PDB file of C-alpha atoms in Angstrom:
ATOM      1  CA  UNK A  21     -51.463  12.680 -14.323  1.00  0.00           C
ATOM      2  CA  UNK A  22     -49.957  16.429 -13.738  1.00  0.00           C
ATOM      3  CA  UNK A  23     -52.452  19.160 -12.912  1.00  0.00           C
ATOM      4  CA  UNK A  24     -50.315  21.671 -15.197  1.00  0.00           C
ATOM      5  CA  UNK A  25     -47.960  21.434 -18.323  1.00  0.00           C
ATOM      6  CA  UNK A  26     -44.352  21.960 -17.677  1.00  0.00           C
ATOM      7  CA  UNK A  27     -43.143  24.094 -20.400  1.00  0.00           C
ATOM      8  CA  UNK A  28     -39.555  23.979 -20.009  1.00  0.00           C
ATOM      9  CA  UNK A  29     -39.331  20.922 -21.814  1.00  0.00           C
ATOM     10  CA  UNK A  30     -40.439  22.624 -24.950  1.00  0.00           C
ATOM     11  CA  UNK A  31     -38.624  25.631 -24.609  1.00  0.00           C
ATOM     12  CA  UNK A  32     -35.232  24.876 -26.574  1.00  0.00           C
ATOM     13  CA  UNK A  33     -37.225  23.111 -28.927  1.00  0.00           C
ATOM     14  CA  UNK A  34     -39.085  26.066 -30.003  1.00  0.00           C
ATOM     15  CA  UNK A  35     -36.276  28.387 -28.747  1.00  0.00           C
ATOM     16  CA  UNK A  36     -32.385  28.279 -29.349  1.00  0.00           C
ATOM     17  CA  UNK A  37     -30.626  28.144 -26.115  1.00  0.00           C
ATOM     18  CA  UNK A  38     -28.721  31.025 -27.565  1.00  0.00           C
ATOM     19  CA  UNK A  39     -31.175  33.100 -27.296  1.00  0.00           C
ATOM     20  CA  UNK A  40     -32.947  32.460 -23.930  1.00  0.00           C
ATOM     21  CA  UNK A  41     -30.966  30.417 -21.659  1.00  0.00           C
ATOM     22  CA  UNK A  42     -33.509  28.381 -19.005  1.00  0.00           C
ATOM     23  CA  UNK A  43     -32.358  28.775 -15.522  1.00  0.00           C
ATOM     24  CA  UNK A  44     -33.227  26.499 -13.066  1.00  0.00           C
ATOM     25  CA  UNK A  45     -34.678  28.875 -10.282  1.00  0.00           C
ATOM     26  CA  UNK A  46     -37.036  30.186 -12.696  1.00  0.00           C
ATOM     27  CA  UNK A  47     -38.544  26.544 -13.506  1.00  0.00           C
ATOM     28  CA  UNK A  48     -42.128  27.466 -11.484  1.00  0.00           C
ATOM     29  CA  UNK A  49     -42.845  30.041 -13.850  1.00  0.00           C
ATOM     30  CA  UNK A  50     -42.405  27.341 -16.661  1.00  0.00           C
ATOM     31  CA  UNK A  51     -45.135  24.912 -15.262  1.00  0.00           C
ATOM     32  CA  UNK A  52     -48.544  26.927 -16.093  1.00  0.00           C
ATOM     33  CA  UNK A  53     -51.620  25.496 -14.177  1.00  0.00           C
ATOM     34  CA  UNK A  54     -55.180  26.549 -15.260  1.00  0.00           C
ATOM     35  CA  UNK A  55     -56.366  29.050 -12.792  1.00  0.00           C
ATOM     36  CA  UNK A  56     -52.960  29.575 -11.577  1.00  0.00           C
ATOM     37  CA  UNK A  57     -51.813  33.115 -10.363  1.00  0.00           C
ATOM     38  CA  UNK A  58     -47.811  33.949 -10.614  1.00  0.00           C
ATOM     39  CA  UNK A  59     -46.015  36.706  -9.410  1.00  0.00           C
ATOM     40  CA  UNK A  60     -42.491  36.954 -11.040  1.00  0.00           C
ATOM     41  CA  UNK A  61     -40.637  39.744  -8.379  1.00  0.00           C
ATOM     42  CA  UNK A  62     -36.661  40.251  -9.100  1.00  0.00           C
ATOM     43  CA  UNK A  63     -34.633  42.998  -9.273  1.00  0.00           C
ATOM     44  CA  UNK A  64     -33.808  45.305 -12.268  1.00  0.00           C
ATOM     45  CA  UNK A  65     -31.886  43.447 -15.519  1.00  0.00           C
ATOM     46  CA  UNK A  66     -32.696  40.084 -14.547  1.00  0.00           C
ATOM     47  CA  UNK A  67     -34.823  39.309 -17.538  1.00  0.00           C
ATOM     48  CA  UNK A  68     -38.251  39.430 -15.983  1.00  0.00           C
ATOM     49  CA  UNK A  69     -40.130  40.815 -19.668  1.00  0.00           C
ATOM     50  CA  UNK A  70     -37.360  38.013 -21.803  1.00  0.00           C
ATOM     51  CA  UNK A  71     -38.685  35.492 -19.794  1.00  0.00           C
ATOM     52  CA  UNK A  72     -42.279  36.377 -19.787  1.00  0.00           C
ATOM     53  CA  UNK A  73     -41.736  36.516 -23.483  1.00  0.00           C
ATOM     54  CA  UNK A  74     -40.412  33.333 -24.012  1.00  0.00           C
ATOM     55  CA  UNK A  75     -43.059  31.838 -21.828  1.00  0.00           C
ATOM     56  CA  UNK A  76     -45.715  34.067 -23.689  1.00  0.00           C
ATOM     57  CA  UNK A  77     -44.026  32.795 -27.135  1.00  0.00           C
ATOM     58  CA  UNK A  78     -43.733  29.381 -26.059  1.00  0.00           C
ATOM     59  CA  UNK A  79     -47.310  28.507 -24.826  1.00  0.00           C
ATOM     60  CA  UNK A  80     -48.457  29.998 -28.019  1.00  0.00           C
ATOM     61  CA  UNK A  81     -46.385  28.224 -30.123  1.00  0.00           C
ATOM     62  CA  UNK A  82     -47.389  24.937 -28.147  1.00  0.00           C
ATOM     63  CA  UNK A  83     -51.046  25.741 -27.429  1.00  0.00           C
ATOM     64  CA  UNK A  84     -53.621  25.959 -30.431  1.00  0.00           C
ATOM     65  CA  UNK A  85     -56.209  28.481 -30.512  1.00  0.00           C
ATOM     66  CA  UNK A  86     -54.542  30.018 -27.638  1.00  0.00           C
ATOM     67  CA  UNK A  87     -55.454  33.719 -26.806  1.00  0.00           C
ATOM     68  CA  UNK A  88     -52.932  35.764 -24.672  1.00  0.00           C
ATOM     69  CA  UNK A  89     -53.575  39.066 -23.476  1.00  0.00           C
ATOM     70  CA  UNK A  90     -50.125  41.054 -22.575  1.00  0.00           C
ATOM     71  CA  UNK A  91     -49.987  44.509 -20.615  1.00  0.00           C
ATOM     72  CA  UNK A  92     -47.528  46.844 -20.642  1.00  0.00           C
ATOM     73  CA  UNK A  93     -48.147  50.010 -18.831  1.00  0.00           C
ATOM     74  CA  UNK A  94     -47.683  52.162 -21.639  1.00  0.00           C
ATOM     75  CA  UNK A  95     -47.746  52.250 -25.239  1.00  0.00           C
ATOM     76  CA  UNK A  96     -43.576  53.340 -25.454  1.00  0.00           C
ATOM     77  CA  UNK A  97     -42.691  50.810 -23.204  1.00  0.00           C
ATOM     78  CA  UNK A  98     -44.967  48.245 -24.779  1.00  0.00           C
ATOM     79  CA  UNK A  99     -43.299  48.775 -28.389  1.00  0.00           C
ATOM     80  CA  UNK A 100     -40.206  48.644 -26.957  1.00  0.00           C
ATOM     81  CA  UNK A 101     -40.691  44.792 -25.031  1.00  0.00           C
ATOM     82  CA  UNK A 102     -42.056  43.907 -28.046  1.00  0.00           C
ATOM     83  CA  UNK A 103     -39.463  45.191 -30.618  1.00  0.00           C
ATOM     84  CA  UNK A 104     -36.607  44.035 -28.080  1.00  0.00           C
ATOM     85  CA  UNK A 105     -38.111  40.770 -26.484  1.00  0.00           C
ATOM     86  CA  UNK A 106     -40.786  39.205 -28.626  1.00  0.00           C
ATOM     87  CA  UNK A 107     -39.636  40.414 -32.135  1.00  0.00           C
ATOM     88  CA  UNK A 108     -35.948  39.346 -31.196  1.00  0.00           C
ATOM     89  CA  UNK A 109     -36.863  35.750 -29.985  1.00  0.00           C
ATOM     90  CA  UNK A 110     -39.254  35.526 -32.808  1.00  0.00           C
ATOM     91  CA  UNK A 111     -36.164  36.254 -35.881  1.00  0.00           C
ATOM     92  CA  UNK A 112     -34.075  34.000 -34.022  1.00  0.00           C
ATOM     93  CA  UNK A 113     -36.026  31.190 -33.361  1.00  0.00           C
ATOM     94  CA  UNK A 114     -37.271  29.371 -36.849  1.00  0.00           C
ATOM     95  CA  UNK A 115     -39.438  26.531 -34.799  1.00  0.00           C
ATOM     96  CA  UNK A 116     -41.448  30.117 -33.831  1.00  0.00           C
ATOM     97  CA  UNK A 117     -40.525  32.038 -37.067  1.00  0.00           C
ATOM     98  CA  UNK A 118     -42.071  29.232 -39.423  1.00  0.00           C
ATOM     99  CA  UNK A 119     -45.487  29.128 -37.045  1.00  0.00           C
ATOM    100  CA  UNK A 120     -45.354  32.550 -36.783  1.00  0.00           C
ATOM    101  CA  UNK A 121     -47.945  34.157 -39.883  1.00  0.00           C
ATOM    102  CA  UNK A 122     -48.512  38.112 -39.802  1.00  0.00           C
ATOM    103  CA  UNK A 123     -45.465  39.036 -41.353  1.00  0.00           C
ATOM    104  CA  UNK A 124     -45.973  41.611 -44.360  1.00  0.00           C
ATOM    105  CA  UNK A 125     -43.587  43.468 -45.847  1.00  0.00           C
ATOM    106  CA  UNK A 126     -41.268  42.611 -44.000  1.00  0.00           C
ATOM    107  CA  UNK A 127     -42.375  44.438 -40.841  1.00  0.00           C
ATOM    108  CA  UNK A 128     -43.470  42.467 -37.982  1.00  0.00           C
ATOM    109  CA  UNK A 129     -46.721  43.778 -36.009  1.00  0.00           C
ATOM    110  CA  UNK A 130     -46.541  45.478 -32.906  1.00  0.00           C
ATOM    111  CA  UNK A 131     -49.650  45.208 -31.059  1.00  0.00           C
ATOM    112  CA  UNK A 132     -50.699  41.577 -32.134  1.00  0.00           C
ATOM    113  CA  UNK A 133     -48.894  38.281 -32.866  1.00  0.00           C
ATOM    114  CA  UNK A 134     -50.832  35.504 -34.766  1.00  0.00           C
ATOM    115  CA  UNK A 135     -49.689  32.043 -35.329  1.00  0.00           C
ATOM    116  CA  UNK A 136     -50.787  29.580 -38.048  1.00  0.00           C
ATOM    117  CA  UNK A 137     -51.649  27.023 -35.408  1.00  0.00           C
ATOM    118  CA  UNK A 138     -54.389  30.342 -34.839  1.00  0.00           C
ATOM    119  CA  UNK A 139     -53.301  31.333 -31.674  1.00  0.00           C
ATOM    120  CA  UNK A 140     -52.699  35.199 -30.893  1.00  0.00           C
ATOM    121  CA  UNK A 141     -50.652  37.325 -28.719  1.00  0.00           C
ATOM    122  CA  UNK A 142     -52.621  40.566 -27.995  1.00  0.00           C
ATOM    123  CA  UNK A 143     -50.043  43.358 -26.708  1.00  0.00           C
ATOM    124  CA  UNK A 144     -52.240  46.450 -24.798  1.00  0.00           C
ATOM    125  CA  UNK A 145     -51.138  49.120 -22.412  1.00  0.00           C
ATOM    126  CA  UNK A 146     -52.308  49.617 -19.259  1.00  0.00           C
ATOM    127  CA  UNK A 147     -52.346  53.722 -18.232  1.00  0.00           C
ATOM    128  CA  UNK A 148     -55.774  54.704 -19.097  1.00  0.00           C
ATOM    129  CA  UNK A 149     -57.607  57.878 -17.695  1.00  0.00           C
ATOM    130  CA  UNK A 150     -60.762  56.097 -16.781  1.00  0.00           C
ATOM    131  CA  UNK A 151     -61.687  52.559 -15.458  1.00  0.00           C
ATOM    132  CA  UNK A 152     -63.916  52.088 -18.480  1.00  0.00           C
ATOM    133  CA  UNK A 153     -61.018  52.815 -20.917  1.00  0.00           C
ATOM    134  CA  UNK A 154     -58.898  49.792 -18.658  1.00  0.00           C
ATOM    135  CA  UNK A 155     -61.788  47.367 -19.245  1.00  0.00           C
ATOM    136  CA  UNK A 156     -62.161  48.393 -23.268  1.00  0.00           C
ATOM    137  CA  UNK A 157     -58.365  47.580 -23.082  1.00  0.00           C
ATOM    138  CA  UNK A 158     -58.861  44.044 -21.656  1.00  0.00           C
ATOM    139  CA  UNK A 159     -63.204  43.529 -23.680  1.00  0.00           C
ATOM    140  CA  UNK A 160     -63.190  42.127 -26.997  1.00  0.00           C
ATOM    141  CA  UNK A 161     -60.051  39.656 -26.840  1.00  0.00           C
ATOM    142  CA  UNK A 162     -61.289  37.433 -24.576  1.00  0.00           C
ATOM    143  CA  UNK A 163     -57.503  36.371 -23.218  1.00  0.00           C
ATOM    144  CA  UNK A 164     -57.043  32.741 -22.337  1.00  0.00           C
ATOM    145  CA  UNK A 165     -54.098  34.055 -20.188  1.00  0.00           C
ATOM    146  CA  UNK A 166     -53.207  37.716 -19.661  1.00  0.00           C
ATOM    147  CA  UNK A 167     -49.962  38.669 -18.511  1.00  0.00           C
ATOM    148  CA  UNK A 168     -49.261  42.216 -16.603  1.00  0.00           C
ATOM    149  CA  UNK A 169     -45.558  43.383 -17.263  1.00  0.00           C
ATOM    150  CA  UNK A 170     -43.854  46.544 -15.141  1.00  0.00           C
ATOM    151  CA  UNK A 171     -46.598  46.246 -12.955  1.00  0.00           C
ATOM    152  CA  UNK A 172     -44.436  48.628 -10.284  1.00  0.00           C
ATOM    153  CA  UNK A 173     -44.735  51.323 -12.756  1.00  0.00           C
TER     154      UNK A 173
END
């Protein structure tokens, strides 16, 4: 039996390969252990945050009751990844469209993705003035994973 889940196998099942493409070197990012510390380091425009979102989407789509706490440094960059990464892959994808349940009005939420199989995508930023604020960022959600994106800045 594997210690972790591999989820590359569900990924063009849940996303079209038009719009993420899997790439082999990337497969350890796909195979999530618990406990398990990543670090994804690559240079600019390699699609570090599309990746991260399609795992992100992915496990949730996959993984009832799943919480998943993601960080963005701040709040502009944080609507953008989520209007181009997670928004995008989510109108494009109708295995993730058809799970996917807070849409009203036809607007799509920034800071928090549900699912009908009830797991949720929290989206936060990260520059705070205090360490207090950083931990009332993180407090309440209780993430099942968190994810830190544009940690450099």
């Amino acid at each position: 039996m594997k210690d972790y889940i591999d989820i590359s196998k569900y990924l063009n099942k849940i996303i079209p390969s038009h719009i993420y493409v899997f790439y082999e070197p990337l497969s350890p990012l796909f195979k999530i252990k618990k406990y398990d510390t990543k670090v994804f380091i690559a240079s600019r425009s390699v699609g570090k945050s599309y990746t991260m979102g399609a795992i992100t989407l992915t496990l949730a789509r996959i993984q009832p009751n799943l919480r998943i706490g993601y960080f963005l440094p701040t709040d502009q960059q944080l609507k953008l990844t989520v209007e181009e990464t997670f928004n995008k892959i989510i109108n494009n994808s109708p295995n993730l469209l058809k799970m996917y349940r807070n849409l009203s009005q036809d607007k799509i939420r920034v800071y928090t993705k549900k699912f009908i199989n009830n797991s949720v995508i929290y989206f936060r930023h990260q520059i705070v003035k205090t360490e207090d604020e950083m931990a009332l960022k993180i407090r309440g959600a209780h993430p099942d994973i968190v994810v830190f994106d544009e940690c450099q800045d």
